[in-house]
CSV table of N, CA and C in Angstrom, one decimal:
chain,number,residue,atom,x,y,z
S,12,UNK,N,30.8,-166.1,27.9
S,12,UNK,CA,30.2,-165.8,29.0
S,12,UNK,C,28.6,-166.1,28.9
S,13,UNK,N,28.1,-166.9,30.0
S,13,UNK,CA,26.8,-167.0,30.0
S,13,UNK,C,26.0,-165.8,30.5
S,14,UNK,N,25.2,-165.2,29.6
S,14,UNK,CA,24.5,-164.1,29.9
S,14,UNK,C,23.2,-164.5,30.6
S,15,UNK,N,22.5,-163.7,31.3
S,15,UNK,CA,21.2,-164.0,31.8
S,15,UNK,C,20.0,-164.0,30.6
S,16,UNK,N,19.3,-165.2,30.5
S,16,UNK,CA,18.3,-165.1,29.8
S,16,UNK,C,17.1,-164.6,30.1
S,17,UNK,N,16.6,-163.7,29.4
S,17,UNK,CA,15.2,-162.9,29.7
S,17,UNK,C,14.1,-164.1,29.8
S,18,UNK,N,13.4,-163.9,30.9
S,18,UNK,CA,12.3,-165.0,31.2
S,18,UNK,C,10.8,-164.4,30.6
S,19,UNK,N,9.9,-165.4,30.4
S,19,UNK,CA,8.6,-165.0,29.9
S,19,UNK,C,8.0,-164.0,30.9
S,20,UNK,N,7.4,-162.9,30.1
S,20,UNK,CA,6.9,-161.7,30.8
S,20,UNK,C,7.6,-160.5,30.8
S,21,UNK,N,9.0,-160.7,30.6
S,21,UNK,CA,9.9,-159.6,30.4
S,21,UNK,C,9.5,-159.0,29.1
S,22,UNK,N,9.2,-157.5,29.4
S,22,UNK,CA,8.7,-156.8,28.0
S,22,UNK,C,9.6,-156.7,26.8
S,23,UNK,N,10.9,-156.7,27.2
S,23,UNK,CA,12.0,-156.9,26.0
S,23,UNK,C,11.9,-158.0,25.1
S,24,UNK,N,11.2,-159.1,25.5
S,24,UNK,CA,11.1,-160.3,24.6
S,24,UNK,C,10.0,-160.0,23.6
S,25,UNK,N,9.3,-159.0,23.9
S,25,UNK,CA,8.0,-158.8,22.8
S,25,UNK,C,8.5,-157.6,21.9
S,26,UNK,N,9.7,-157.1,21.8
S,26,UNK,CA,10.1,-156.1,20.9
S,26,UNK,C,10.6,-156.8,19.5
S,27,UNK,N,10.4,-156.0,18.4
S,27,UNK,CA,10.9,-156.4,17.2
S,27,UNK,C,12.3,-156.0,17.0
S,28,UNK,N,13.2,-157.0,16.6
S,28,UNK,CA,14.7,-156.8,16.4
S,28,UNK,C,15.0,-156.0,15.1
S,29,UNK,N,16.2,-155.4,15.3
S,29,UNK,CA,16.6,-154.7,14.1
S,29,UNK,C,17.8,-155.5,13.3
S,30,UNK,N,17.7,-155.2,12.0
S,30,UNK,CA,18.6,-156.0,11.1
S,30,UNK,C,20.2,-155.6,11.6
S,31,UNK,N,21.0,-156.6,11.5
S,31,UNK,CA,22.4,-156.4,11.6
S,31,UNK,C,22.9,-155.8,10.3
S,32,UNK,N,23.9,-155.0,10.6
S,32,UNK,CA,24.6,-154.3,9.5
S,32,UNK,C,26.0,-154.9,9.4
S,33,UNK,N,26.5,-154.9,8.4
S,33,UNK,CA,27.8,-155.5,8.1
S,33,UNK,C,28.9,-154.9,9.0
S,34,UNK,N,28.8,-153.6,9.0
S,34,UNK,CA,29.9,-153.1,10.0
S,34,UNK,C,29.7,-153.4,11.4
S,35,UNK,N,28.5,-154.0,11.9
S,35,UNK,CA,28.4,-154.5,13.3
S,35,UNK,C,29.1,-155.8,13.5
S,36,UNK,N,29.5,-156.6,12.5
S,36,UNK,CA,29.9,-158.0,12.8
S,36,UNK,C,31.0,-158.1,13.7
S,37,UNK,N,32.2,-157.2,13.7
S,37,UNK,CA,33.0,-157.3,14.7
S,37,UNK,C,32.6,-157.1,16.1
S,38,UNK,N,31.8,-156.0,16.2
S,38,UNK,CA,31.1,-155.8,17.6
S,38,UNK,C,30.2,-157.0,18.1
S,39,UNK,N,29.7,-157.7,17.3
S,39,UNK,CA,28.8,-158.7,17.6
S,39,UNK,C,29.4,-160.1,17.9
S,40,UNK,N,30.8,-160.2,17.6
S,40,UNK,CA,31.4,-161.5,17.8
S,40,UNK,C,31.5,-162.0,19.3
S,41,UNK,N,31.7,-161.1,20.2
S,41,UNK,CA,31.4,-161.5,21.7
S,41,UNK,C,30.0,-161.9,22.0
S,42,UNK,N,29.1,-161.3,21.5
S,42,UNK,CA,27.6,-161.5,21.6
S,42,UNK,C,27.3,-163.1,21.1
S,43,UNK,N,27.8,-163.3,20.0
S,43,UNK,CA,27.7,-164.8,19.4
S,43,UNK,C,28.5,-165.9,20.3
S,44,UNK,N,29.5,-165.4,20.8
S,44,UNK,CA,30.2,-166.5,21.7
S,44,UNK,C,29.4,-166.6,23.0
S,45,UNK,N,28.8,-165.4,23.5
S,45,UNK,CA,28.0,-165.5,24.7
S,45,UNK,C,26.8,-166.4,24.4
S,46,UNK,N,26.1,-166.3,23.2
S,46,UNK,CA,24.9,-166.9,22.9
S,46,UNK,C,25.2,-168.5,22.8
S,47,UNK,N,26.2,-169.0,22.3
S,47,UNK,CA,26.7,-170.3,22.3
S,47,UNK,C,27.0,-170.9,23.8
S,48,UNK,N,27.6,-169.9,24.5
S,48,UNK,CA,27.8,-170.3,25.9
S,48,UNK,C,26.5,-170.5,26.7
S,49,UNK,N,25.3,-169.6,26.3
S,49,UNK,CA,24.1,-169.9,27.0
S,49,UNK,C,23.3,-171.1,26.5
S,50,UNK,N,23.7,-171.5,25.3
S,50,UNK,CA,23.0,-172.9,24.9
S,50,UNK,C,23.6,-174.0,25.8
S,51,UNK,N,25.0,-173.9,25.8
S,51,UNK,CA,25.6,-175.0,26.6
S,51,UNK,C,25.2,-174.9,28.1
S,52,UNK,N,25.0,-173.8,28.7
S,52,UNK,CA,24.5,-173.6,30.0
S,52,UNK,C,23.2,-174.1,30.3
S,53,UNK,N,22.2,-173.9,29.4
S,53,UNK,CA,20.9,-174.4,29.5
S,53,UNK,C,20.9,-176.0,29.3
S,54,UNK,N,21.8,-176.5,28.4
S,54,UNK,CA,21.9,-177.8,28.4
S,54,UNK,C,22.3,-178.5,29.6
S,55,UNK,N,23.3,-177.8,30.3
S,55,UNK,CA,23.8,-178.3,31.4
S,55,UNK,C,22.8,-178.2,32.6
S,56,UNK,N,22.1,-177.1,32.7
S,56,UNK,CA,21.2,-177.0,33.8
S,56,UNK,C,19.9,-177.6,33.7
S,57,UNK,N,19.5,-177.7,32.3
S,57,UNK,CA,18.0,-178.1,32.1
S,57,UNK,C,17.9,-179.3,31.1
S,58,UNK,N,18.9,-179.7,30.5
S,58,UNK,CA,19.0,-180.9,29.7
S,58,UNK,C,18.3,-180.8,28.3
S,59,UNK,N,18.3,-179.6,27.9
S,59,UNK,CA,17.6,-179.2,26.6
S,59,UNK,C,18.4,-177.9,25.9
S,60,UNK,N,18.1,-177.6,24.8
S,60,UNK,CA,18.7,-176.4,24.1
S,60,UNK,C,19.4,-176.6,22.9
S,61,UNK,N,19.0,-176.1,21.8
S,61,UNK,CA,19.6,-176.2,20.5
S,61,UNK,C,20.0,-175.0,19.9
S,62,UNK,N,19.3,-173.9,20.2
S,62,UNK,CA,19.4,-172.6,19.6
S,62,UNK,C,18.9,-171.5,20.6
S,63,UNK,N,19.3,-170.4,20.2
S,63,UNK,CA,18.9,-169.2,21.0
S,63,UNK,C,18.9,-167.8,20.0
S,64,UNK,N,18.0,-167.1,20.2
S,64,UNK,CA,18.2,-165.7,19.4
S,64,UNK,C,18.5,-164.7,20.4
S,65,UNK,N,19.0,-163.6,19.6
S,65,UNK,CA,19.7,-162.5,20.4
S,65,UNK,C,18.7,-161.8,21.4
S,66,UNK,N,17.6,-161.6,21.1
S,66,UNK,CA,16.5,-160.9,21.9
S,66,UNK,C,16.5,-161.5,23.4
S,67,UNK,N,16.7,-162.9,23.4
S,67,UNK,CA,16.6,-163.6,24.7
S,67,UNK,C,17.7,-163.3,25.6
S,68,UNK,N,18.7,-162.7,25.1
S,68,UNK,CA,19.7,-162.1,26.1
S,68,UNK,C,19.7,-160.5,26.0
S,69,UNK,N,18.7,-160.1,25.6
S,69,UNK,CA,18.4,-158.7,25.6
S,69,UNK,C,19.2,-157.9,24.4
S,70,UNK,N,19.7,-158.4,23.4
S,70,UNK,CA,20.1,-157.9,22.3
S,70,UNK,C,19.2,-157.8,21.2
S,71,UNK,N,18.8,-156.6,20.8
S,71,UNK,CA,17.8,-156.4,19.8
S,71,UNK,C,18.2,-156.4,18.4
S,72,UNK,N,18.8,-157.6,18.0
S,72,UNK,CA,19.3,-157.8,16.6
S,72,UNK,C,18.8,-159.0,16.0
S,73,UNK,N,18.8,-159.1,14.7
S,73,UNK,CA,18.4,-160.3,13.9
S,73,UNK,C,19.4,-161.2,13.9
S,74,UNK,N,19.6,-162.0,15.0
S,74,UNK,CA,20.7,-162.7,15.0
S,74,UNK,C,20.3,-164.1,15.8
S,75,UNK,N,20.5,-165.2,15.4
S,75,UNK,CA,20.4,-166.7,15.9
S,75,UNK,C,21.5,-167.5,15.9
S,76,UNK,N,21.7,-168.2,17.0
S,76,UNK,CA,22.8,-169.0,17.0
S,76,UNK,C,22.1,-170.5,17.3
S,77,UNK,N,22.6,-171.5,16.4
S,77,UNK,CA,22.1,-172.9,16.4
S,77,UNK,C,23.3,-173.8,16.7
S,78,UNK,N,23.1,-174.7,17.7
S,78,UNK,CA,24.3,-175.6,18.0
S,78,UNK,C,23.5,-177.0,17.9
S,79,UNK,N,23.8,-177.6,16.8
S,79,UNK,CA,23.3,-178.8,16.4
S,79,UNK,C,24.4,-179.9,16.0
S,80,UNK,N,24.4,-180.3,14.7
S,80,UNK,CA,25.4,-181.0,14.1
S,80,UNK,C,26.7,-180.3,14.2
S,81,UNK,N,26.6,-179.0,13.9
S,81,UNK,CA,27.7,-177.9,13.9
S,81,UNK,C,27.0,-176.6,14.3
S,82,UNK,N,28.0,-175.6,14.7
S,82,UNK,CA,27.4,-174.4,15.0
S,82,UNK,C,27.1,-173.5,13.8
S,83,UNK,N,25.9,-172.8,13.9
S,83,UNK,CA,25.4,-172.1,12.8
S,83,UNK,C,25.2,-170.5,13.3
S,84,UNK,N,25.6,-169.6,12.9
S,84,UNK,CA,25.5,-168.2,13.0
S,84,UNK,C,24.6,-167.7,11.9
S,85,UNK,N,23.6,-167.0,12.3
S,85,UNK,CA,22.5,-166.6,11.3
S,85,UNK,C,22.2,-165.2,11.5
S,86,UNK,N,22.5,-164.4,10.6
S,86,UNK,CA,22.4,-163.0,10.6
S,86,UNK,C,21.2,-162.7,9.5
S,87,UNK,N,20.1,-161.9,10.0
S,87,UNK,CA,19.2,-161.3,9.1
S,87,UNK,C,18.4,-162.5,8.4
S,88,UNK,N,17.8,-163.4,9.1
S,88,UNK,CA,17.3,-164.5,8.4
S,88,UNK,C,15.9,-164.2,7.7
S,89,UNK,N,15.5,-164.9,6.7
S,89,UNK,CA,14.3,-164.7,6.1
S,89,UNK,C,13.7,-166.3,5.9
S,90,UNK,N,12.5,-166.5,6.0
S,90,UNK,CA,11.8,-167.9,5.8
S,90,UNK,C,10.8,-167.9,4.8
S,91,UNK,N,11.0,-169.0,4.0
S,91,UNK,CA,9.9,-169.2,3.0
S,91,UNK,C,9.3,-170.6,3.3
S,92,UNK,N,8.1,-170.7,3.5
S,92,UNK,CA,7.3,-172.1,3.8
S,92,UNK,C,7.3,-172.7,2.6
S,93,UNK,N,7.6,-174.0,2.7
S,93,UNK,CA,7.2,-174.9,1.4
S,93,UNK,C,6.0,-175.8,1.6
S,94,UNK,N,5.0,-175.5,0.8
S,94,UNK,CA,3.9,-176.3,1.1
S,94,UNK,C,3.0,-175.8,2.2
S,95,UNK,N,1.9,-176.6,2.6
S,95,UNK,CA,0.9,-176.3,3.5
S,95,UNK,C,1.0,-177.2,4.7
S,96,UNK,N,1.9,-178.4,4.5
S,96,UNK,CA,2.0,-179.5,5.5
S,96,UNK,C,2.6,-178.8,7.0
S,97,UNK,N,1.7,-179.2,7.9
S,97,UNK,CA,2.3,-178.6,9.3
S,97,UNK,C,2.2,-179.7,10.2
S,98,UNK,N,2.7,-179.5,11.5
S,98,UNK,CA,2.9,-180.5,12.5
S,98,UNK,C,2.7,-179.8,13.7
S,99,UNK,N,2.2,-180.7,14.7
S,99,UNK,CA,2.0,-180.1,16.1
S,99,UNK,C,2.9,-180.8,16.9
S,100,UNK,N,3.6,-180.1,17.9
S,100,UNK,CA,4.6,-180.5,18.9
S,100,UNK,C,4.4,-179.7,20.1
S,101,UNK,N,5.2,-180.3,21.2
S,101,UNK,CA,5.3,-179.6,22.4
S,101,UNK,C,6.6,-178.9,22.3
S,102,UNK,N,6.6,-177.5,22.5
S,102,UNK,CA,7.6,-176.8,22.3
S,102,UNK,C,8.1,-176.2,23.7
S,103,UNK,N,9.5,-176.3,23.8
S,103,UNK,CA,10.1,-175.6,25.1
S,103,UNK,C,10.9,-174.4,24.5
S,104,UNK,N,11.3,-173.8,25.5
S,104,UNK,CA,12.1,-172.3,25.4
S,104,UNK,C,13.1,-172.1,26.5
S,105,UNK,N,14.1,-171.6,26.4
S,105,UNK,CA,15.0,-171.2,27.3
S,105,UNK,C,14.4,-170.0,28.1
S,106,UNK,N,13.5,-169.3,27.5
S,106,UNK,CA,12.8,-168.2,28.2
S,106,UNK,C,11.7,-168.7,29.2
S,107,UNK,N,11.3,-169.9,29.1
S,107,UNK,CA,10.4,-170.5,30.1
S,107,UNK,C,10.7,-172.0,30.3
S,108,UNK,N,11.9,-172.3,30.9
S,108,UNK,CA,12.4,-173.6,30.9
S,108,UNK,C,11.6,-174.7,31.7
S,109,UNK,N,10.5,-174.4,32.4
S,109,UNK,CA,9.7,-175.2,33.2
S,109,UNK,C,8.2,-175.5,32.3
S,110,UNK,N,8.2,-175.0,31.3
S,110,UNK,CA,6.9,-175.0,30.6
S,110,UNK,C,7.1,-175.5,29.2
S,111,UNK,N,6.1,-176.3,28.8
S,111,UNK,CA,6.0,-176.8,27.3
S,111,UNK,C,4.6,-176.3,26.7
S,112,UNK,N,4.7,-176.0,25.4
S,112,UNK,CA,3.5,-175.4,24.8
S,112,UNK,C,3.2,-176.2,23.5
S,113,UNK,N,2.0,-176.6,23.3
S,113,UNK,CA,1.6,-177.3,22.1
S,113,UNK,C,1.3,-176.1,21.0
S,114,UNK,N,2.3,-176.2,20.0
S,114,UNK,CA,2.2,-175.4,18.9
S,114,UNK,C,2.1,-176.0,17.5
S,115,UNK,N,1.6,-175.3,16.5
S,115,UNK,CA,1.6,-175.8,15.2
S,115,UNK,C,2.5,-175.3,14.4
S,116,UNK,N,3.5,-175.8,13.6
S,116,UNK,CA,4.6,-175.2,12.8
S,116,UNK,C,4.5,-175.9,11.3
S,117,UNK,N,5.1,-175.1,10.4
S,117,UNK,CA,5.3,-175.7,9.0
S,117,UNK,C,6.3,-176.9,9.2
S,118,UNK,N,6.0,-177.9,8.4
S,118,UNK,CA,7.0,-179.1,8.2
S,118,UNK,C,8.3,-178.7,7.6
S,119,UNK,N,8.2,-177.8,6.5
S,119,UNK,CA,9.3,-177.5,5.6
S,119,UNK,C,9.4,-176.1,5.3
S,120,UNK,N,10.6,-175.6,5.3
S,120,UNK,CA,11.0,-174.3,5.0
S,120,UNK,C,12.3,-174.1,4.4
S,121,UNK,N,12.5,-172.8,3.8
S,121,UNK,CA,13.8,-172.6,3.3
S,121,UNK,C,14.2,-171.4,4.2
S,122,UNK,N,15.5,-171.5,4.7
S,122,UNK,CA,16.1,-170.3,5.5
S,122,UNK,C,17.2,-169.7,4.4
S,123,UNK,N,16.9,-168.2,4.5
S,123,UNK,CA,18.0,-167.5,3.9
S,123,UNK,C,18.7,-166.5,4.7
S,124,UNK,N,19.9,-166.5,4.8
S,124,UNK,CA,20.5,-165.7,5.8
S,124,UNK,C,21.9,-165.4,5.3
S,125,UNK,N,22.6,-164.4,6.2
S,125,UNK,CA,23.9,-164.0,6.0
S,125,UNK,C,24.7,-164.8,7.1
S,126,UNK,N,26.0,-165.4,6.8
S,126,UNK,CA,26.8,-165.9,7.9
S,126,UNK,C,27.8,-165.1,8.5
S,127,UNK,N,28.6,-165.6,9.2
S,127,UNK,CA,29.7,-164.7,9.9
S,127,UNK,C,30.6,-164.1,9.0
S,128,UNK,N,30.7,-164.6,7.7
S,128,UNK,CA,31.6,-163.8,6.7
S,128,UNK,C,30.8,-163.0,5.9
S,129,UNK,N,29.6,-162.8,6.2
S,129,UNK,CA,28.5,-162.0,5.5
S,129,UNK,C,28.2,-162.5,4.1
S,130,UNK,N,28.4,-163.8,4.0
S,130,UNK,CA,28.1,-164.5,2.8
S,130,UNK,C,26.5,-165.0,2.8
S,131,UNK,N,25.9,-164.8,1.6
S,131,UNK,CA,24.5,-165.3,1.6
S,131,UNK,C,24.4,-166.8,1.5
S,132,UNK,N,23.5,-167.3,2.4
S,132,UNK,CA,23.4,-168.7,2.5
S,132,UNK,C,21.9,-169.1,2.3
S,133,UNK,N,21.6,-170.3,2.1
S,133,UNK,CA,20.3,-170.9,1.9
S,133,UNK,C,20.5,-172.3,2.4
S,134,UNK,N,19.4,-172.5,3.2
S,134,UNK,CA,19.4,-174.0,3.7
S,134,UNK,C,17.8,-174.4,3.7
S,135,UNK,N,17.6,-175.7,3.2
S,135,UNK,CA,16.3,-176.3,3.3
S,135,UNK,C,16.2,-176.9,4.6
S,136,UNK,N,15.3,-176.6,5.4
S,136,UNK,CA,14.9,-177.1,6.7
S,136,UNK,C,13.7,-178.0,6.8
S,137,UNK,N,13.6,-179.2,7.4
S,137,UNK,CA,12.5,-180.0,7.4
S,137,UNK,C,12.4,-180.5,8.9
S,138,UNK,N,11.1,-180.7,9.3
S,138,UNK,CA,10.8,-181.4,10.5
S,138,UNK,C,11.3,-180.6,11.8
S,139,UNK,N,12.2,-181.4,12.6
S,139,UNK,CA,12.8,-180.6,13.8
S,139,UNK,C,13.5,-179.4,13.5
S,140,UNK,N,14.2,-179.4,12.3
S,140,UNK,CA,15.0,-178.3,12.2
S,140,UNK,C,14.2,-177.0,11.7
S,141,UNK,N,13.0,-177.4,11.0
S,141,UNK,CA,12.0,-176.4,10.5
S,141,UNK,C,11.4,-175.8,11.5
S,142,UNK,N,11.0,-176.8,12.5
S,142,UNK,CA,10.4,-176.2,13.8
S,142,UNK,C,11.5,-175.4,14.6
S,143,UNK,N,12.5,-175.7,14.8
S,143,UNK,CA,13.5,-174.9,15.5
S,143,UNK,C,13.7,-173.6,15.0
S,144,UNK,N,14.0,-173.5,13.6
S,144,UNK,CA,14.1,-172.1,13.0
S,144,UNK,C,12.9,-171.2,13.2
S,145,UNK,N,11.7,-171.8,13.1
S,145,UNK,CA,10.6,-171.0,13.1
S,145,UNK,C,10.5,-170.5,14.5
S,146,UNK,N,10.6,-171.3,15.5
S,146,UNK,CA,10.7,-170.8,16.9
S,146,UNK,C,11.7,-169.5,17.1
S,147,UNK,N,13.0,-169.8,16.7
S,147,UNK,CA,13.9,-168.8,16.9
S,147,UNK,C,13.7,-167.5,16.2
S,148,UNK,N,13.1,-167.6,14.9
S,148,UNK,CA,12.7,-166.5,14.0
S,148,UNK,C,11.6,-165.7,14.6
S,149,UNK,N,10.6,-166.4,15.2
S,149,UNK,CA,9.6,-165.6,16.0
S,149,UNK,C,10.2,-164.8,17.1
S,150,UNK,N,11.2,-165.2,17.8
S,150,UNK,CA,11.9,-164.1,18.9
S,150,UNK,C,12.3,-163.0,18.2
S,151,UNK,N,12.8,-163.1,17.0
S,151,UNK,CA,13.2,-161.9,16.4
S,151,UNK,C,12.1,-160.8,16.1
S,152,UNK,N,10.9,-161.4,16.0
S,152,UNK,CA,9.7,-160.4,15.8
S,152,UNK,C,8.9,-160.4,17.1
S,153,UNK,N,9.5,-160.5,18.3
S,153,UNK,CA,8.8,-160.4,19.4
S,153,UNK,C,7.6,-161.4,19.8
S,154,UNK,N,7.7,-162.6,19.1
S,154,UNK,CA,6.7,-163.6,19.3
S,154,UNK,C,7.3,-164.9,20.0
S,155,UNK,N,6.6,-165.1,21.2
S,155,UNK,CA,6.8,-166.3,21.9
S,155,UNK,C,5.9,-167.6,21.4
S,156,UNK,N,6.5,-168.8,21.8
S,156,UNK,CA,5.7,-169.9,21.5
S,156,UNK,C,4.4,-169.8,22.3
S,157,UNK,N,4.3,-169.3,23.4
S,157,UNK,CA,3.0,-169.1,24.3
S,157,UNK,C,2.0,-168.5,23.3
S,158,UNK,N,2.5,-167.5,22.5
S,158,UNK,CA,1.5,-166.7,21.7
S,158,UNK,C,1.0,-167.4,20.4
S,159,UNK,N,1.6,-168.7,20.3
S,159,UNK,CA,1.3,-169.5,19.1
S,159,UNK,C,0.6,-170.8,19.7
S,160,UNK,N,0.3,-171.0,20.9
S,160,UNK,CA,-0.4,-172.1,21.4
S,160,UNK,C,-1.6,-172.4,20.5
S,161,UNK,N,-1.9,-173.8,20.5
S,161,UNK,CA,-2.8,-174.4,19.6
S,161,UNK,C,-4.3,-173.9,20.2
S,162,UNK,N,-4.3,-173.9,21.5
S,162,UNK,CA,-5.5,-173.5,22.2
S,162,UNK,C,-5.1,-173.3,23.8
S,163,UNK,N,-6.1,-172.9,24.4
S,163,UNK,CA,-6.0,-172.6,25.8
S,163,UNK,C,-5.5,-173.7,26.7
S,164,UNK,N,-5.8,-174.9,26.3
S,164,UNK,CA,-5.2,-176.2,27.0
S,164,UNK,C,-3.8,-176.7,26.6
S,165,UNK,N,-3.1,-175.9,25.9
S,165,UNK,CA,-1.9,-176.3,25.3
S,165,UNK,C,-0.7,-176.1,26.1
S,166,UNK,N,-0.8,-176.0,27.3
S,166,UNK,CA,0.3,-175.7,28.3
S,166,UNK,C,0.5,-176.8,29.2
S,167,UNK,N,1.7,-177.2,29.5
S,167,UNK,CA,2.1,-178.2,30.4
S,167,UNK,C,3.3,-177.9,31.1
S,168,UNK,N,3.2,-178.0,32.5
S,168,UNK,CA,4.4,-177.9,33.3
S,168,UNK,C,5.3,-179.0,33.3
S,169,UNK,N,6.6,-178.9,33.1
S,169,UNK,CA,7.5,-180.0,33.2
S,169,UNK,C,7.6,-180.4,34.8
S,170,UNK,N,7.8,-181.7,35.0
S,170,UNK,CA,8.1,-182.3,36.4
S,170,UNK,C,9.3,-181.5,36.8
S,171,UNK,N,9.3,-181.4,38.1
S,171,UNK,CA,10.6,-180.7,38.8
S,171,UNK,C,11.9,-181.5,38.3
S,172,UNK,N,11.9,-182.7,38.3
S,172,UNK,CA,13.1,-183.3,38.0
S,172,UNK,C,13.5,-183.2,36.4
S,173,UNK,N,12.6,-182.9,35.6
S,173,UNK,CA,12.8,-182.7,34.2
S,173,UNK,C,13.3,-181.2,34.0
S,174,UNK,N,12.9,-180.3,34.9
S,174,UNK,CA,13.3,-178.8,34.8
S,174,UNK,C,14.8,-178.6,35.0
S,175,UNK,N,15.3,-179.6,35.9
S,175,UNK,CA,16.7,-179.4,36.3
S,175,UNK,C,16.9,-178.5,37.5
S,176,UNK,N,18.0,-178.3,38.0
S,176,UNK,CA,18.2,-177.4,38.9
S,176,UNK,C,19.6,-176.5,38.6
S,177,UNK,N,19.3,-175.4,38.6
S,177,UNK,CA,20.4,-174.5,38.2
S,177,UNK,C,21.5,-174.4,39.5
S,178,UNK,N,22.8,-174.4,39.1
S,178,UNK,CA,23.9,-174.6,40.1
S,178,UNK,C,24.0,-173.1,40.7
S,179,UNK,N,24.2,-173.2,41.9
S,179,UNK,CA,24.5,-171.9,42.6
S,179,UNK,C,25.8,-171.5,42.4
């Protein structure tokens, strides 16, 4: 089920999420399914979207879903940055689909997390995937890309055609 995605300015987006406990896995299965539905819905309506964090649908848990080459379900992630090399890019977000924000992110990181079977996992992420996980990880701490803007001129509105039109 596609849930409503909280939009920029909603105070719930700025709250810090709680760790997922193993005994919550079963209860969170429908949330995970809904999160993947939201990614697909944003792709359909706006033409972008690779991942979503649980706080974006009002669930204050440390949970991220990524839909790229395959689906990833990430519980209680931690990030370790590799080196000091950074990159600047224009970041978009499901919580502000008409806006791009210039941000600076680390180019390389290691993601440690628990998967759907509560197994510990570790992934090295570079470039676009490193940027993506940093963006989603920030949501878990109540940080939006707008708060990471390079400067006060780092905001660009997408053209109306590029924003897409939600179906009624």
